[in-house]
Tab-separated table of C-alpha atoms in Angstrom:
chain	number	residue	atom	x	y	z
R	1	ARG	CA	0.000	0.000	0.000
R	2	SER	CA	2.137	2.659	-1.174
R	3	ARG	CA	1.360	6.104	0.076
R	4	GLN	CA	0.192	6.993	-3.345
R	5	TRP	CA	-3.446	7.932	-3.765
R	6	PRO	CA	-5.468	5.937	-4.610
R	7	ARG	CA	-3.661	3.467	-2.414
R	8	ARG	CA	-4.050	0.808	0.131
R	9	ARG	CA	-6.311	0.605	3.060
R	10	PRO	CA	-8.231	1.925	5.895
R	11	ARG	CA	-9.909	-0.605	8.111
R	12	LEU	CA	-11.876	0.082	11.130
R	13	ALA	CA	-15.506	-0.609	12.090
R	14	SER	CA	-19.096	0.083	11.367
R	15	ARG	CA	-21.907	2.110	12.705
R	16	GLY	CA	-25.041	0.047	13.092
R	17	VAL	CA	-23.346	-3.327	13.240
R	18	ALA	CA	-20.001	-2.343	14.709
R	19	ARG	CA	-19.195	-4.238	17.871
R	20	ALA	CA	-16.920	-4.188	20.822
R	21	HIS	CA	-16.424	-7.922	21.098
R	22	THR	CA	-14.757	-10.465	23.333
R	23	ARG	CA	-15.370	-14.162	23.782
R	24	THR	CA	-17.881	-13.321	26.479
R	25	ARG	CA	-19.306	-9.977	25.485
R	26	GLU	CA	-20.243	-7.801	22.562
R	27	ARG	CA	-21.459	-4.239	22.298
R	28	THR	CA	-22.572	-2.290	19.247
R	29	SER	CA	-20.686	0.821	18.269
R	30	LEU	CA	-23.940	2.726	18.665
R	31	GLN	CA	-24.006	1.673	22.310
R	32	TRP	CA	-20.364	2.652	22.599
R	33	ARG	CA	-21.117	6.120	21.253
R	34	ALA	CA	-24.187	6.417	23.447
R	35	MET	CA	-22.001	5.831	26.485
R	36	ARG	CA	-19.576	8.482	25.310
R	37	ALA	CA	-22.468	10.899	24.701
R	38	GLU	CA	-23.858	10.343	28.195
R	39	GLU	CA	-20.430	10.996	29.696
R	40	ALA	CA	-20.075	14.182	27.660
R	41	GLU	CA	-23.517	15.408	28.711
R	42	ALA	CA	-22.585	14.907	32.333
R	43	GLU	CA	-19.519	17.097	31.864
R	44	GLU	CA	-20.792	19.816	29.530
R	45	PRO	CA	-24.048	21.746	29.164
R	46	GLN	CA	-26.224	20.771	26.254
R	47	GLY	CA	-26.166	22.970	23.178
R	48	PRO	CA	-25.955	22.901	19.403
R	49	ARG	CA	-23.325	20.545	18.079
R	50	ARG	CA	-20.316	22.484	16.934
R	51	GLU	CA	-19.297	22.241	13.304
R	52	GLU	CA	-15.890	20.792	14.131
R	53	GLU	CA	-17.485	17.925	16.061
R	54	ARG	CA	-19.388	16.588	13.092
R	55	GLU	CA	-18.128	13.317	11.724
R	56	PRO	CA	-16.202	13.640	8.443
R	57	GLU	CA	-18.182	12.389	5.454
R	58	SER	CA	-15.276	10.122	4.547
R	59	TRP	CA	-15.674	8.319	7.872
R	60	GLU	CA	-19.332	7.566	7.302
R	61	ALA	CA	-18.647	6.400	3.752
R	62	TRP	CA	-15.866	4.131	4.958
R	63	ARG	CA	-17.886	2.658	7.813
R	64	SER	CA	-20.752	1.510	5.634
R	65	ALA	CA	-18.856	0.669	2.438
R	66	GLU	CA	-18.846	-2.858	1.099
R	67	ALA	CA	-15.607	-4.693	1.839
R	68	VAL	CA	-14.748	-6.862	-1.161
R	69	TYR	CA	-12.560	-9.890	-0.530
R	70	CYS	CA	-11.302	-10.995	-3.906
R	71	LYS	CA	-8.953	-13.416	-5.619
R	72	LEU	CA	-6.077	-11.755	-7.453
R	73	PRO	CA	-3.590	-12.943	-10.101
R	74	GLY	CA	-1.025	-15.338	-8.709
R	75	ASN	CA	-3.588	-17.069	-6.481
R	76	THR	CA	-3.444	-14.269	-3.921
R	77	GLU	CA	-6.224	-12.637	-1.904
R	78	GLY	CA	-6.986	-8.950	-1.590
R	79	LEU	CA	-9.318	-6.602	0.229
R	80	GLN	CA	-10.873	-3.635	-1.554
R	81	ILE	CA	-13.069	-0.901	-0.091
R	82	LEU	CA	-14.580	1.928	-2.130
R	83	GLY	CA	-12.582	0.654	-5.080
R	84	GLN	CA	-9.255	1.046	-3.240
R	85	PRO	CA	-6.731	-1.772	-2.706
R	86	VAL	CA	-6.732	-1.871	1.084
R	87	MET	CA	-4.517	-4.918	1.521
R	88	GLU	CA	-3.180	-7.969	-0.298
R	89	ASP	CA	-1.898	-11.151	1.254
R	90	TRP	CA	1.563	-10.996	-0.340
R	91	GLU	CA	2.193	-8.376	2.384
R	92	ALA	CA	2.316	-11.180	4.961
R	93	PRO	CA	6.123	-10.987	5.513
R	94	TYR	CA	5.783	-7.291	6.360
R	95	MET	CA	2.869	-7.900	8.726
R	96	LYS	CA	4.892	-10.606	10.472
R	97	ALA	CA	7.892	-8.313	10.798
R	98	LEU	CA	5.739	-5.549	12.317
R	99	ALA	CA	4.126	-7.990	14.750
R	100	ASP	CA	7.499	-9.433	15.749
R	101	ALA	CA	8.857	-5.947	16.423
R	102	ALA	CA	5.794	-4.950	18.483
R	103	CYS	CA	6.112	-8.164	20.524
R	104	GLY	CA	9.842	-7.900	21.096
R	105	PRO	CA	11.797	-9.329	24.041
R	106	GLY	CA	10.558	-6.662	26.458
R	107	LEU	CA	6.821	-7.081	25.912
R	108	ALA	CA	6.290	-9.475	28.808
R	109	GLU	CA	8.061	-7.035	31.132
R	110	VAL	CA	5.586	-4.254	30.270
R	111	GLY	CA	2.437	-6.314	30.685
R	112	GLY	CA	1.841	-8.065	27.364
R	113	ARG	CA	-1.185	-5.970	26.374
R	114	VAL	CA	-1.143	-5.087	22.654
R	115	LEU	CA	-3.225	-2.597	20.666
R	116	GLU	CA	-3.766	-3.117	16.946
R	117	VAL	CA	-5.316	-0.312	14.901
R	118	GLY	CA	-6.743	-1.747	11.679
R	119	PHE	CA	-7.596	-5.410	10.983
R	120	GLY	CA	-7.723	-5.737	7.179
R	121	LEU	CA	-7.110	-9.333	6.149
R	122	GLY	CA	-6.176	-10.245	9.704
R	123	LEU	CA	-2.561	-11.027	8.821
R	124	SER	CA	-0.902	-8.968	11.543
R	125	ALA	CA	-3.591	-10.012	14.041
R	126	ALA	CA	-2.698	-13.666	13.519
R	127	TYR	CA	1.006	-12.969	13.942
R	128	LEU	CA	0.399	-10.990	17.127
R	129	ASP	CA	-1.837	-13.744	18.477
R	130	ALA	CA	0.945	-16.289	17.931
R	131	HIS	CA	3.333	-14.551	20.348
R	132	ASP	CA	3.423	-16.112	23.797
R	133	ALA	CA	4.263	-12.748	25.366
R	134	VAL	CA	0.864	-11.339	24.328
R	135	GLN	CA	-1.519	-11.490	27.283
R	136	GLU	CA	-4.326	-9.384	25.791
R	137	HIS	CA	-5.039	-8.176	22.264
R	138	VAL	CA	-7.238	-5.132	21.533
R	139	ILE	CA	-8.251	-4.418	17.920
R	140	ILE	CA	-9.822	-1.234	16.546
R	141	GLU	CA	-11.513	-1.583	13.134
R	142	ALA	CA	-13.651	0.957	11.307
R	143	ASN	CA	-15.348	-0.776	8.389
R	144	ASP	CA	-18.524	-2.669	9.316
R	145	ILE	CA	-17.884	-5.764	7.245
R	146	VAL	CA	-14.220	-6.048	8.211
R	147	LEU	CA	-15.257	-5.515	11.831
R	148	GLY	CA	-17.588	-8.490	11.615
R	149	ARG	CA	-14.776	-10.665	10.308
R	150	ALA	CA	-12.503	-9.455	13.080
R	151	ALA	CA	-15.106	-10.359	15.697
R	152	LEU	CA	-15.439	-13.878	14.292
R	153	TRP	CA	-11.675	-14.222	14.208
R	154	ALA	CA	-11.469	-13.114	17.857
R	155	ASP	CA	-13.735	-16.016	18.886
R	156	GLU	CA	-11.003	-18.446	17.842
R	157	ALA	CA	-7.972	-16.425	18.929
R	158	ARG	CA	-5.452	-17.940	21.330
R	159	ARG	CA	-5.208	-14.762	23.392
R	160	PRO	CA	-8.039	-12.859	25.087
R	161	THR	CA	-9.092	-10.505	22.290
R	162	THR	CA	-11.381	-7.473	22.244
R	163	VAL	CA	-12.585	-5.943	18.957
R	164	ILE	CA	-13.884	-2.364	19.066
R	165	GLY	CA	-15.756	-0.780	16.160
R	166	GLY	CA	-14.868	2.767	15.158
R	167	PHE	CA	-12.052	5.066	14.120
R	168	TRP	CA	-9.153	5.412	16.497
R	169	GLN	CA	-9.946	9.126	16.877
R	170	GLU	CA	-13.256	8.142	18.517
R	171	ILE	CA	-11.913	5.455	20.791
R	172	VAL	CA	-8.404	5.863	22.162
R	173	ALA	CA	-9.281	8.721	24.518
R	174	ASP	CA	-11.073	6.087	26.626
R	175	PHE	CA	-7.841	4.163	27.177
R	176	PRO	CA	-5.802	5.148	30.259
R	177	ASP	CA	-2.248	6.417	29.957
R	178	ALA	CA	0.448	3.744	29.832
R	179	SER	CA	-2.068	0.936	29.295
R	180	PHE	CA	-0.321	-1.005	26.486
R	181	GLY	CA	3.029	-2.683	26.023
R	182	GLY	CA	2.940	-2.682	22.220
R	183	ILE	CA	1.023	-0.942	19.422
R	184	LEU	CA	0.735	-1.894	15.749
R	185	PHE	CA	-0.901	0.730	13.528
R	186	ASP	CA	-1.975	0.030	9.947
R	187	VAL	CA	-4.948	1.887	8.496
R	188	PHE	CA	-5.820	2.992	4.994
R	189	PRO	CA	-5.535	6.697	4.058
R	190	LEU	CA	-8.908	8.309	3.439
R	191	ASP	CA	-7.693	11.307	1.477
R	192	PHE	CA	-4.735	12.597	-0.514
R	193	ASP	CA	-3.064	14.267	2.464
R	194	GLU	CA	-2.972	10.959	4.357
R	195	ALA	CA	-1.577	9.005	1.429
R	196	SER	CA	2.131	9.829	1.667
R	197	GLY	CA	4.759	8.949	4.240
R	198	ASP	CA	3.446	9.337	7.782
R	199	GLY	CA	0.334	11.246	6.676
R	200	GLU	CA	-2.171	8.745	8.051
R	201	VAL	CA	-0.259	7.731	11.169
R	202	GLY	CA	1.357	11.050	12.126
R	203	PRO	CA	-1.678	12.335	14.056
R	204	PHE	CA	-1.531	9.148	16.142
R	205	PHE	CA	2.072	9.616	17.319
R	206	ALA	CA	1.199	11.576	20.466
R	207	GLU	CA	-1.555	9.107	21.395
R	208	ALA	CA	0.781	6.159	20.851
R	209	ALA	CA	3.330	7.723	23.194
R	210	ARG	CA	0.611	8.371	25.776
R	211	LEU	CA	-0.810	4.858	25.596
R	212	LEU	CA	2.483	2.987	25.822
R	213	LYS	CA	4.179	2.012	29.036
R	214	PRO	CA	7.845	3.013	29.376
R	215	GLY	CA	9.796	0.551	27.269
R	216	GLY	CA	6.778	-0.220	25.071
R	217	ILE	CA	7.147	-0.462	21.286
R	218	PHE	CA	5.171	1.306	18.552
R	219	VAL	CA	5.315	0.024	14.960
R	220	PHE	CA	3.351	1.066	11.896
R	221	TYR	CA	2.972	0.655	8.160
R	222	TYR	CA	5.237	3.058	6.319
R	223	ASP	CA	5.966	3.780	2.680
R	224	ALA	CA	7.167	6.942	0.976
R	225	GLY	CA	8.864	7.995	-2.248
R	226	GLY	CA	9.459	6.204	-5.487
R	227	SER	CA	12.576	4.307	-4.411
R	228	TRP	CA	13.955	2.545	-1.356
R	229	PHE	CA	16.487	5.342	-0.854
R	230	ASP	CA	13.718	7.955	-0.920
R	231	CYS	CA	11.694	5.944	1.600
R	232	VAL	CA	14.552	5.618	4.087
R	233	GLN	CA	15.516	9.281	3.754
R	234	ALA	CA	11.915	10.415	4.252
R	235	PHE	CA	11.591	8.312	7.379
R	236	ARG	CA	14.891	9.241	8.983
R	237	LYS	CA	14.808	12.942	8.158
R	238	GLY	CA	11.068	13.595	8.368
R	239	THR	CA	9.332	11.015	10.550
R	240	VAL	CA	11.950	10.251	13.203
R	241	PRO	CA	12.036	13.855	14.513
R	242	LYS	CA	8.244	13.814	14.833
R	243	LEU	CA	8.325	10.595	16.845
R	244	LEU	CA	10.980	11.939	19.187
R	245	ALA	CA	9.003	15.163	19.623
R	246	ALA	CA	5.896	13.094	20.448
R	247	GLY	CA	7.659	11.530	23.428
R	248	PHE	CA	9.489	8.436	22.189
R	249	SER	CA	12.933	7.840	23.657
R	250	ALA	CA	14.472	6.100	20.640
R	251	VAL	CA	13.554	5.320	17.037
R	252	GLU	CA	15.116	2.693	14.803
R	253	ASP	CA	14.257	1.204	11.447
R	254	ASP	CA	14.687	-2.222	9.923
R	255	GLN	CA	13.666	-3.766	6.629
R	256	VAL	CA	12.065	-6.902	5.275
R	257	LEU	CA	12.204	-8.157	1.682
R	258	CYS	CA	8.919	-8.536	-0.151
R	259	LYS	CA	7.679	-9.569	-3.564
R	260	PRO	CA	4.579	-7.704	-4.758
R	261	ARG	CA	2.320	-9.741	-6.983
R	262	PRO	CA	2.487	-9.049	-10.734
R	263	GLY	CA	0.206	-6.127	-11.535
R	264	CYS	CA	0.147	-4.651	-8.017
R	265	THR	CA	-0.719	-0.968	-8.374
R	266	TYR	CA	0.273	0.447	-4.985
R	267	PHE	CA	3.713	-0.959	-4.175
R	268	TRP	CA	6.682	-1.631	-6.407
R	269	LYS	CA	9.775	-1.717	-4.167
R	270	ASP	CA	11.541	-4.936	-3.187
R	271	ARG	CA	11.366	-4.302	0.581
R	272	PHE	CA	9.373	-2.594	3.316
R	273	LEU	CA	10.675	-0.293	6.033
R	274	ILE	CA	9.895	-1.317	9.627
R	275	PRO	CA	9.630	1.689	11.964
R	276	ILE	CA	10.375	0.833	15.600
R	277	ALA	CA	9.717	3.561	18.174
R	278	LYS	CA	10.449	2.897	21.836
R	279	ARG	CA	8.608	4.749	24.591
């Protein structure tokens, strides 16, 4: 999913059918929002809703859009939403590398609770679930149909797993500070401004730093530029300073080789960059 627009994915949850789900409980996203509304009413006087509080039209379109799971050339599977290539399964080595970095040697020491923003094909979720250090797995997903798949997947997960429907901007404020040991962020850009470099994840940097325990690891999907050199330079010169300013103590990068399927329209390099930010 190159940060070209149109490009790869957003994935989050749905309005009417979105659920906060565990093996023992589920709650619709409407109920979730109703709770938030009641809390807000208790804190603030009622009045006309301000313009800036209205949900972006792109959010509503993404929530309710059909998620198309399709077979692609080379016997691969892909996910498309609103005509955009959200994810394809040849990305599996990158998803594994991100999950491995998020669940590094120190995860058990910081509690083993992992937050995943974006479910997609469930590749990274499966890799996270396979790590013995993971004690709890929380997933945020915005598209209704993908959310339903995530909830079904959670029923069979090895680790206690909660799936919450909605965009991260609606949800993460409910999480206490320092409540996760690892975070993996991978959502699809909803507009042109989000479709390059850290455009879609940049606004999440401060929240990631707030949510992580000291020593926790934040990883995310990253792609920029037309070449590998451009990608690395953009990350090190542009994104690393932003992460440090957001409160991370150290930032490294690694790489993993990949082989896009023939005809892939959003990625053409031979490797992915793995951002690793330590709280």
